[in-house]
Each structure stands twice: as C-alpha cells, then as structure tokens.
Coordinates of C-alpha atoms and ligand atoms in Angstrom, one line a residue:
X76 CA -29.7 -7.8 5.9
X77 CA -26.3 -9.6 6.0
X78 CA -23.6 -7.4 7.4
X79 CA -19.9 -7.2 6.6
X80 CA -17.5 -9.4 8.7
X81 CA -16.1 -7.6 11.7
X82 CA -12.7 -6.0 11.0
X83 CA -13.2 -6.0 7.3
X84 CA -13.9 -2.9 5.2
X85 CA -15.5 -1.7 2.0
X86 CA -13.5 0.8 0.0
X87 CA -16.4 2.8 -1.6
X88 CA -16.5 4.4 -5.1
X89 CA -15.9 7.8 -3.6
X90 CA -12.6 6.6 -2.0
X91 CA -11.2 4.4 -4.7
X92 CA -10.0 7.2 -6.9
X93 CA -7.5 8.1 -4.2
X94 CA -6.4 4.5 -3.7
X95 CA -5.9 4.2 -7.5
X96 CA -3.8 7.4 -7.6
X97 CA -1.5 6.2 -4.8
X98 CA -1.2 2.7 -6.4
X99 CA -0.5 4.3 -9.8
X100 CA 2.1 6.7 -8.3
X101 CA 3.9 3.8 -6.5
X102 CA 3.9 1.5 -9.4
X103 CA 5.1 4.3 -11.7
X104 CA 8.0 5.1 -9.4
X105 CA 9.0 1.5 -8.9
X106 CA 9.0 1.0 -12.6
X107 CA 11.3 4.0 -13.0
X108 CA 13.7 2.2 -10.6
X109 CA 13.5 -1.0 -12.7
X110 CA 11.0 -3.0 -10.6
X111 CA 8.5 -5.4 -12.1
X112 CA 5.2 -6.5 -10.7
X113 CA 4.7 -10.0 -9.3
X114 CA 1.3 -11.4 -8.6
X115 CA 1.1 -14.1 -5.9
X116 CA -1.7 -16.2 -4.5
X117 CA -3.9 -15.0 -1.6
X118 CA -3.6 -18.5 -0.1
X119 CA -0.6 -20.6 0.7
X120 CA 0.2 -23.7 2.6
X121 CA 0.1 -22.9 6.3
X122 CA 3.6 -24.3 6.7
X123 CA 5.1 -21.5 4.5
X124 CA 4.0 -18.8 7.0
X125 CA 4.7 -20.9 10.1
X126 CA 8.3 -21.5 8.9
X127 CA 9.0 -18.0 7.5
X128 CA 7.3 -15.8 10.1
X129 CA 8.2 -18.0 13.0
X130 CA 6.0 -20.1 15.3
X131 CA 6.3 -17.9 18.3
X132 CA 5.2 -14.6 16.7
X133 CA 1.8 -13.1 17.3
X134 CA 0.9 -13.5 13.7
X135 CA 1.4 -17.3 13.6
X136 CA 0.3 -17.9 17.2
X137 CA -3.0 -16.2 17.0
X138 CA -3.7 -14.1 14.0
X139 CA -3.8 -16.3 10.9
X140 CA -6.9 -17.3 9.0
X141 CA -6.2 -21.0 8.6
X142 CA -8.6 -23.6 7.3
X143 CA -8.5 -27.2 6.2
X144 CA -9.7 -27.3 2.6
X145 CA -11.9 -30.1 1.3
X146 CA -8.9 -32.1 0.2
X147 CA -7.5 -32.0 3.8
X148 CA -4.8 -29.5 3.2
X149 CA -4.0 -26.8 5.8
X150 CA -4.1 -23.5 4.0
X151 CA -3.9 -19.9 5.2
X152 CA -4.9 -16.5 3.9
X153 CA -1.6 -14.7 3.6
X154 CA -0.8 -12.4 6.6
X155 CA 2.1 -10.8 4.6
X156 CA 3.6 -11.0 1.2
X157 CA 7.3 -11.6 1.6
X158 CA 7.0 -15.4 2.3
X159 CA 5.0 -15.9 -0.9
X160 CA 7.3 -13.7 -3.0
X161 CA 10.3 -15.8 -1.8
X162 CA 8.4 -19.0 -2.4
X163 CA 7.6 -17.9 -5.9
X164 CA 11.3 -16.9 -6.6
X165 CA 12.5 -20.3 -5.3
X166 CA 9.8 -22.5 -6.9
X167 CA 10.1 -20.9 -10.3
X168 CA 13.9 -20.9 -10.0
X169 CA 14.0 -17.2 -11.0
X170 CA 17.5 -17.1 -9.6
X171 CA 18.7 -19.5 -12.4
X172 CA 18.3 -17.0 -15.2
X173 CA 18.6 -13.7 -13.4
X174 CA 19.8 -14.0 -9.8
X175 CA 18.8 -10.4 -8.8
X176 CA 15.0 -9.9 -9.1
X177 CA 13.4 -6.6 -8.3
X178 CA 9.7 -7.0 -7.7
X179 CA 6.7 -5.3 -6.2
X180 CA 3.2 -6.4 -5.4
X181 CA 0.0 -4.6 -4.1
X182 CA -2.8 -6.4 -2.4
X183 CA -4.7 -7.5 0.7
X184 CA -3.3 -9.3 3.7
X185 CA -5.3 -11.0 6.4
X186 CA -4.6 -11.0 10.2
X187 CA -7.1 -11.6 12.9
X188 CA -6.1 -8.7 15.0
X189 CA -8.3 -6.9 17.4
X190 CA -10.1 -4.4 15.1
X191 CA -9.6 -0.8 16.0
X192 CA -9.2 2.5 14.2
X193 CA -6.7 2.0 11.4
X194 CA -6.4 -1.7 12.1
X195 CA -8.3 -4.1 9.9
X196 CA -8.4 -7.9 9.6
X197 CA -8.2 -7.4 5.8
X198 CA -5.7 -4.6 5.1
X199 CA -3.6 -3.7 2.1
X200 CA 0.1 -3.5 1.6
X201 CA 2.4 -2.4 -1.1
X202 CA 5.4 -4.7 -1.0
X203 CA 8.8 -4.3 -2.7
X204 CA 11.5 -6.9 -2.6
X205 CA 14.9 -7.3 -4.1
X206 CA 15.9 -11.0 -4.1
X207 CA 19.4 -12.2 -4.6
X208 CA 21.5 -9.1 -3.7
X209 CA 23.5 -8.6 -0.5
X210 CA 24.5 -5.1 -1.4
X211 CA 24.1 -2.3 1.1
X212 CA 23.4 0.0 -1.9
X213 CA 20.2 -1.9 -2.5
X214 CA 19.1 -1.2 1.1
X215 CA 19.9 2.5 0.6
X216 CA 18.0 2.5 -2.7
X217 CA 14.9 1.0 -1.1
X218 CA 14.9 3.7 1.5
X219 CA 15.5 6.4 -1.1
X220 CA 12.6 5.0 -3.2
X221 CA 10.3 5.2 -0.2
X222 CA 11.2 8.8 0.5
X223 CA 10.7 9.6 -3.2
X224 CA 7.3 8.1 -3.0
X225 CA 6.4 10.2 0.0
X226 CA 7.6 13.2 -1.9
X227 CA 5.6 12.4 -5.0
X228 CA 2.5 11.9 -2.8
X229 CA 3.3 15.2 -1.0
X230 CA 3.4 13.6 2.4
X231 CA 5.4 15.8 4.8
X232 CA 7.1 15.3 8.2
X233 CA 8.6 12.0 7.1
X234 CA 11.6 10.5 8.9
X235 CA 13.7 7.4 8.4
X236 CA 14.6 5.2 11.3
X237 CA 17.5 2.8 10.8
X238 CA 19.2 0.0 12.7
X239 CA 21.2 -3.1 12.0
X240 CA 20.2 -6.4 13.4
X241 CA 23.6 -8.1 12.7
X242 CA 23.9 -11.6 11.3
X243 CA 24.2 -15.1 12.6
X244 CA 27.9 -14.4 13.3
X245 CA 27.4 -11.5 15.7
X246 CA 23.9 -11.7 16.9
X247 CA 24.3 -14.6 19.3
X248 CA 26.8 -12.6 21.4
X249 CA 24.5 -9.6 21.4
X250 CA 21.6 -11.8 22.3
X251 CA 23.5 -13.0 25.3
X252 CA 24.4 -9.5 26.4
X253 CA 20.8 -8.5 26.0
X254 CA 19.5 -11.5 27.9
X255 CA 21.9 -10.8 30.8
X256 CA 20.6 -7.2 30.9
X257 CA 17.0 -8.3 30.8
X258 CA 17.5 -11.0 33.5
X259 CA 18.3 -8.3 36.0
X260 CA 15.0 -6.5 35.2
X261 CA 12.6 -9.3 34.4
X262 CA 10.3 -8.5 37.3
X263 CA 9.4 -5.1 36.0
X264 CA 8.6 -6.3 32.5
X265 CA 5.1 -7.0 31.2
X266 CA 3.8 -10.6 30.9
X267 CA 4.3 -10.6 27.1
X268 CA 8.0 -9.5 27.5
X269 CA 8.6 -12.1 30.2
X270 CA 7.2 -14.7 27.9
X271 CA 9.2 -13.4 24.9
X272 CA 12.4 -13.0 26.8
X273 CA 13.8 -16.5 26.2
X274 CA 12.6 -17.1 22.6
X275 CA 12.8 -13.6 21.2
X276 CA 14.6 -11.2 23.5
X277 CA 15.0 -8.6 20.7
X278 CA 11.3 -8.1 20.8
X279 CA 11.5 -6.8 24.4
X280 CA 13.3 -3.8 22.9
X281 CA 10.3 -2.6 20.9
X282 CA 7.6 -3.2 23.6
X283 CA 5.4 -0.1 23.9
X284 CA 4.5 -0.6 27.6
X285 CA 6.0 2.4 29.4
X286 CA 7.5 0.3 32.2
X287 CA 9.2 -2.0 29.7
X288 CA 10.5 1.0 27.8
X289 CA 12.0 2.5 31.0
X290 CA 13.5 -0.8 31.9
X291 CA 15.1 -1.2 28.5
X292 CA 16.4 2.4 28.2
X293 CA 20.0 1.5 28.9
X294 CA 20.0 -1.8 27.2
X295 CA 23.0 -2.8 25.1
X296 CA 22.8 -1.8 21.5
X297 CA 23.2 -4.3 18.6
X298 CA 25.3 -1.7 16.8
X299 CA 28.0 -2.0 19.4
X300 CA 28.2 -5.8 18.8
X301 CA 28.3 -5.8 15.0
X302 CA 31.0 -7.9 13.4
X303 CA 33.3 -6.1 10.9
X304 CA 31.3 -7.2 7.9
X305 CA 28.0 -6.0 9.3
X306 CA 29.6 -2.8 10.5
X307 CA 30.9 -2.1 7.0
X308 CA 27.5 -3.0 5.5
X309 CA 25.7 -0.7 7.8
X310 CA 28.1 2.2 7.2
X311 CA 27.9 1.8 3.4
X312 CA 24.1 2.1 3.6
X313 CA 24.3 5.2 5.9
X314 CA 26.9 6.8 3.6
X315 CA 24.7 6.5 0.6
X316 CA 21.8 8.0 2.4
X317 CA 24.0 10.9 3.5
X318 CA 25.3 11.4 -0.1
X319 CA 21.7 11.6 -1.3
X320 CA 20.7 14.0 1.5
X321 CA 18.2 11.7 3.1
X322 CA 18.3 12.4 6.8
X323 CA 17.9 9.4 9.1
X324 CA 18.0 8.5 12.8
X325 CA 19.7 5.5 14.1
X326 CA 17.3 3.8 16.4
X327 CA 18.8 1.0 18.6
X328 CA 15.3 -0.2 19.5
X329 CA 14.2 -0.8 16.0
X330 CA 13.9 -4.6 15.7
X331 CA 11.5 -6.6 13.5
X332 CA 8.9 -8.9 14.9
X333 CA 9.7 -11.5 12.3
X334 CA 12.6 -13.9 12.8
X335 CA 14.3 -13.9 9.4
X336 CA 15.4 -10.3 9.4
X337 CA 19.2 -9.6 9.3
X338 CA 21.4 -6.5 9.0
X339 CA 19.7 -3.3 7.8
X340 CA 16.2 -2.7 9.2
X341 CA 14.2 0.5 8.8
X342 CA 11.0 2.2 9.4
X343 CA 9.5 5.3 7.7
X344 CA 7.5 7.3 10.2
X345 CA 5.3 10.4 9.8
X346 CA 3.6 12.7 12.1
X347 CA 1.0 13.6 9.5
X348 CA -1.8 12.0 11.5
X349 CA -0.8 13.8 14.7
X350 CA 1.1 11.2 16.7
X351 CA 4.2 9.7 15.1
X352 CA 3.4 6.5 13.3
X353 CA 5.1 4.0 11.0
X354 CA 3.8 4.0 7.5
X355 CA 6.3 1.5 6.1
X356 CA 8.8 -1.0 7.5
X357 CA 11.4 -3.2 6.0
X358 CA 14.9 -4.6 6.0
X359 CA 17.1 -7.4 5.0
X360 CA 16.1 -11.1 5.4
X361 CA 19.3 -12.9 4.3
X362 CA 18.3 -16.0 6.2
X363 CA 14.9 -16.7 4.8
X364 CA 15.7 -18.5 1.5
X365 CA 17.8 -21.1 3.2
X366 CA 15.2 -21.5 6.0
X367 CA 12.7 -22.3 3.3
X368 CA 14.9 -25.0 1.9
X369 CA 16.3 -23.0 -1.1
X370 CA 19.8 -21.8 -1.9
X371 CA 21.3 -19.4 0.8
X372 CA 20.6 -16.2 -1.2
X373 CA 20.2 -12.8 0.4
X374 CA 17.2 -10.5 0.1
X375 CA 15.8 -7.2 1.3
X376 CA 12.5 -5.4 1.0
X377 CA 9.8 -3.3 2.6
X378 CA 6.0 -3.2 3.2
X379 CA 3.9 0.0 3.2
X380 CA 0.6 -0.1 5.1
X381 CA -1.6 1.1 2.3
X382 CA -4.7 1.8 4.4
X383 CA -2.6 4.1 6.6
X384 CA -0.9 5.7 3.6
X385 CA -4.3 6.6 2.0
X386 CA -5.4 8.1 5.3
X387 CA -2.2 10.1 5.6
X388 CA -2.4 11.4 2.0
X389 CA -6.1 12.3 2.4
X390 CA -5.3 14.3 5.6
X391 CA -2.1 16.0 4.6
X392 CA -2.9 17.1 1.0
X393 CA -6.0 19.3 0.9
X394 CA -8.5 18.4 -1.8
X395 CA -6.5 15.3 -3.0
X396 CA -9.5 13.0 -2.8
X397 CA -11.6 15.3 -5.0
X398 CA -8.7 15.8 -7.4
X399 CA -8.6 12.1 -8.1
X400 CA -12.3 11.6 -8.4
X401 CA -13.0 11.8 -12.2
X402 CA -15.9 14.0 -13.2
X403 CA -17.9 13.6 -16.4
X404 CA -16.6 15.6 -19.4
X405 CA -20.2 16.2 -20.6
X406 CA -23.7 15.6 -19.6
X407 CA -26.3 14.9 -22.3
X408 CA -29.8 15.9 -21.2
X409 CA -32.0 13.8 -23.6
X410 CA -35.8 14.0 -23.6
X411 CA -37.9 11.4 -25.1
X412 CA -37.2 7.9 -26.5
X413 CA -35.7 8.9 -29.8
X414 CA -33.4 11.4 -28.2
X415 CA -32.3 9.0 -25.6
X416 CA -31.4 6.4 -28.2
X417 CA -29.4 8.9 -30.2
X418 CA -27.6 10.2 -27.1
X419 CA -26.8 6.7 -26.0
X420 CA -25.0 6.1 -29.4
X421 CA -23.0 9.3 -29.0
X422 CA -22.0 8.3 -25.5
X423 CA -20.5 5.1 -26.8
X424 CA -18.6 6.9 -29.6
X425 CA -17.3 9.5 -27.2
X426 CA -16.1 6.8 -24.8
X427 CA -14.0 5.4 -27.6
X428 CA -12.4 8.9 -27.8
X429 CA -11.7 8.9 -24.1
X430 CA -14.5 11.3 -23.3
X431 CA -16.8 10.4 -20.5
X432 CA -20.4 11.6 -21.3
X433 CA -23.0 10.9 -18.8
X434 CA -26.8 10.8 -19.4
X435 CA -30.0 9.8 -17.7
X436 CA -31.8 6.7 -18.9
X437 CA -34.8 7.3 -16.6
X438 CA -36.6 9.8 -18.8
X439 CA -36.7 12.6 -16.1
X440 CA -37.7 16.2 -16.8
X441 CA -35.2 18.6 -18.2
X442 CA -35.0 20.5 -14.9
X443 CA -34.1 17.4 -12.9
X444 CA -31.5 16.3 -15.6
X445 CA -29.9 19.8 -15.4
X446 CA -29.8 19.4 -11.6
X447 CA -28.0 16.1 -12.0
X448 CA -25.5 17.6 -14.5
X449 CA -24.7 20.2 -11.9
X450 CA -24.4 17.7 -9.1
X451 CA -22.1 15.5 -11.1
X452 CA -19.9 18.5 -11.9
X453 CA -20.0 18.1 -15.7
X454 CA -18.5 21.2 -17.3
X455 CA -20.7 21.0 -20.4
X456 CA -24.3 19.9 -21.0
X457 CA -25.7 19.0 -24.4
X458 CA -29.5 19.4 -24.6
X459 CA -31.5 17.2 -26.9
X460 CA -35.3 17.2 -27.0
X461 CA -37.8 16.1 -29.6
X462 CA -37.7 19.6 -31.2
X463 CA -33.9 19.7 -31.4
X464 CA -34.0 16.3 -33.0
X465 CA -36.6 17.5 -35.6
X466 CA -34.7 20.7 -36.4
X467 CA -31.3 19.1 -36.5
X468 CA -29.8 21.6 -34.1
X469 CA -28.8 21.1 -30.5
X470 CA -27.7 23.3 -27.7
X471 CA -24.3 22.9 -25.9
X472 CA -24.2 24.8 -22.6
X473 CA -21.1 25.7 -20.7
X474 CA -22.1 25.1 -17.1
X475 CA -19.8 27.6 -15.7
X476 CA -20.3 30.6 -18.0
X477 CA -23.9 29.6 -18.8
X478 CA -23.2 30.4 -22.4
X479 CA -24.9 28.3 -25.0
X480 CA -23.9 27.5 -28.6
X481 CA -25.6 25.6 -31.4
X482 CA -24.3 22.2 -32.5
X483 CA -25.4 20.6 -35.7
X484 CA -27.1 17.2 -35.5
X485 CA -25.0 15.7 -38.3
X486 CA -21.6 16.6 -36.8
X487 CA -22.3 16.3 -33.1
X488 CA -19.4 14.0 -32.2
X489 CA -16.6 15.8 -34.1
X490 CA -18.0 19.2 -32.8
X491 CA -18.1 18.0 -29.3
X492 CA -14.6 16.6 -29.5
X493 CA -13.4 20.0 -30.8
X494 CA -14.9 21.7 -27.7
X495 CA -14.0 19.1 -25.1
X496 CA -10.5 18.4 -26.2
X497 CA -9.7 22.1 -26.7
Ligands
AMP756 P1 4.2 -5.5 9.2 O1 3.9 -6.4 8.0 O2 3.5 -5.9 10.4 O3 5.6 -5.1 9.3 O4 3.4 -4.1 8.8 C1 3.8 -3.3 7.7 C2 2.7 -2.1 7.6 O5 1.5 -2.7 7.4 C3 2.6 -1.3 8.9 O6 3.4 -0.2 8.9 C4 1.1 -1.0 9.0 O7 0.9 0.3 8.5 C5 0.5 -2.0 8.1 N1 -0.4 -2.9 8.9 C6 0.0 -4.0 9.6 N2 -1.1 -4.6 10.1 C7 -2.2 -3.9 9.8 C8 -3.6 -4.0 10.1 N3 -4.1 -4.9 10.8 N4 -4.4 -3.0 9.6 C9 -3.9 -2.0 8.8 N5 -2.6 -1.9 8.5 C10 -1.7 -2.8 9.0

C-alpha cells in the first residue's frame, strides 16, 4: 500500500466541516471589510521567491520544493503567498485602474521543514494583503480585523504584539548599533546567529536559544532609532488600536524573517494551546514591489497559520467540530427494489429543496437501517416497505420522541418539507 509523503497530511471528512466553517467565517469577515478574493498559482518561477524572500533565509536556503520542469524552467511550489500576490498585482497592472487593492487568499503552502507536531511540509494559510497604501490606518485595520476574526471564532487569550522595523532611512543606523552590540557578545551566540549576524543581524533578536535570548536582552531597540516619519507612522497605528480598545504589547524583539518587511510588524499570539504561540504574523513590506522590478508602491498584509488556527478553535470551543458537521435531515429506510427506487427519487427532489435525506442502497434489514439512521444522527426516519408502497401510506418517525405519524404516498415530498422545514 502506498503511503502519504512524510510531512504531508490528509484532512479527513470528519475534520473538513470545521475547516470550512473557519474559512467561511474569515472570508465573510474580510468581505465585510471590502476585501476580495484573489486566486494565485501554486507554482511560480523559483526566482520570484529567491528575490522576494531573500537568498539567505531558511526558506530559500533549504526549504523550497524546487524542480526543473520538462521545458527546463526552474519552478517552485509556493512557500508563501505574498510574493505571488504582488507578482499578480504588478503583472496584471492592477495599480493602473485602482491603486489600492484589498485581497485575500486561502490555500496550501509548501516548505520542506522538519516535520513535527503542528509543522507540516504542506500547510495552509489565510493571507490578506493591502497593496498600494502606505497608511498606518490600514495596518491598524488589519490588526483589528484579525482580532475580530478571533472573536467571531470564539478564540480567547489572544494578544497583539507590535513593533516597527523602520525604513531604509533609519534602519541602517540601527543595524550598525545592533551589530556593535552583537560584536561584543558573538562568542555566546549559537552557530546560526553567528552566521546570520553579518547578513541579517535583526534575526538574532528573535532567536529562541536561551543563551542568545539572554545575550540580546539589553540590545538596542529599533523604536529608539526610528526617523520622524516612521515614528509618526507607528504612533498613528498605536493610536487607532487604542481608540478601538484593542490592547497590544510593543515587542522590541519582534522582527520578521523575510527581508522586505518595513515599519509596522505584528504577531497575534494565543495561549489557547497551553504555551504561548503565534497564530498569525504580518506587517508592512513597502520595499517589495520595487525589489521585484515594479513601481515603488507600499503594501501591508498578514498570514494566518490555518492548521494551527483549526487546532486552536477545536481545543478552545467545546463541541465546535460537531456543530459544524452536517447531519442528515432525514433517513429513508426503504425495503425492496421498488421502495428503494421510489426513495431514491424523493432523495433527489428533497436535495433540490436543500434537505439532505440519506438512505441505504445495500438492501439491508429494517433493523440495521434503523441502526444506521441512529448512528448518522438523523432526526427523522421515513419507513417504506413493500406493504407501505402497496397501501399508499408511509410512517414518519421522530427519532427523539419515537412518535410516528402517517404520510400519504401521493404527497410525500410536500408533507416532508412541511415537517422538516417547520
Ligand atoms: P510565516 O509565513 O513563516 O510568517 O508563517 C505564518 C504562519 O504560518 C505561522 O504563524 C504559522 O502558524 C504558520 N506556519 C508556518 N510554517 C508552517 C508549517 N510548516 N506548518 C504549519 N504551519 C506553519
């Protein structure tokens, strides 16, 4: 028997109802805020990710699924969505008709990470991006929207962590100050941090190794080096969050692993799964469009880890998975060929009316069909045997009260609709 690829997962029918509920809730909320869906390819030219994510990141260095296709092109299964969304915005010149585009997309990403609990090589993200706006209000709106989503999904213990990464004006001076600080402590840092130190010193700030954390505890903060514009931008975002009663923590160590992020950067964390963990992360990436050869337009967005969000919702809302598992409205226990054919026709008519009636095509005994009706959780059962068919009268049974009532053969569908829609 052929097995699934390591690090990949199946989302089984018993789980998919919860996934659909979360996706529906997110899409509904985003639509209320004026966002539209964008659908982007699963594969892109390798170069797109190498340039946008950065050559010296873990993703590009060792995690991408890259192959040479039969025409000789280097293509990669997308490890994230932002690069493709920006590529689509630029390639389709969406900025020409409406410069500010608000979009979301939901789908799988691929990274060849070490598989472990909650980490997959194909995982799912909900991505939201606002392209073409530099406003701090847009950053605030994205954070508020994320918090509203958590509220609609009844996820508790959610906190917002916020920082500013500055811009090409002010970051170089900060980088210098940070490098000087790191230089004095390089010998206590882990090998990854020593390697990162020159190319990507900001990454040393978010290393999880305890010795590195200790060594970086007193590191200079980007916030103390922001230029006036970045300072005003950051304050504008914070002010809007305060005015909307969204509490947040400023976290000097919050940096993004990807190179194109500027100014506002944030993470939404929850302790719903025990330890504190990030369920979504995002921020501004004003430098990306120009880096990809397009006009120098600003942008901001976030990604939610959907696998993790599903787990959080399942754990923190009792019974939520069952609530989003649809049960049949009716079970038709049909005995004999003629009854089965008749029941089958009703099933199709009821489906047209939005009623899910389930039946057994295997010709099992009445007893085993009634058992199945029970197991499926159908609230009503309609019993149809040779005799009922001959007499023109059927029995409709309420599975909870066990009460039975007659239904006339000529008017089965309208009578059922009356009962089931009542
Ligand atoms: P990132 O694109 O790395 O900023 O990640 C955004 C979100 O995606 C994170 O908060 C994670 O919850 C989720 N995520 C990233 N990598 C994985 C993975 N390998 N498996 C499951 N979820 C992931």
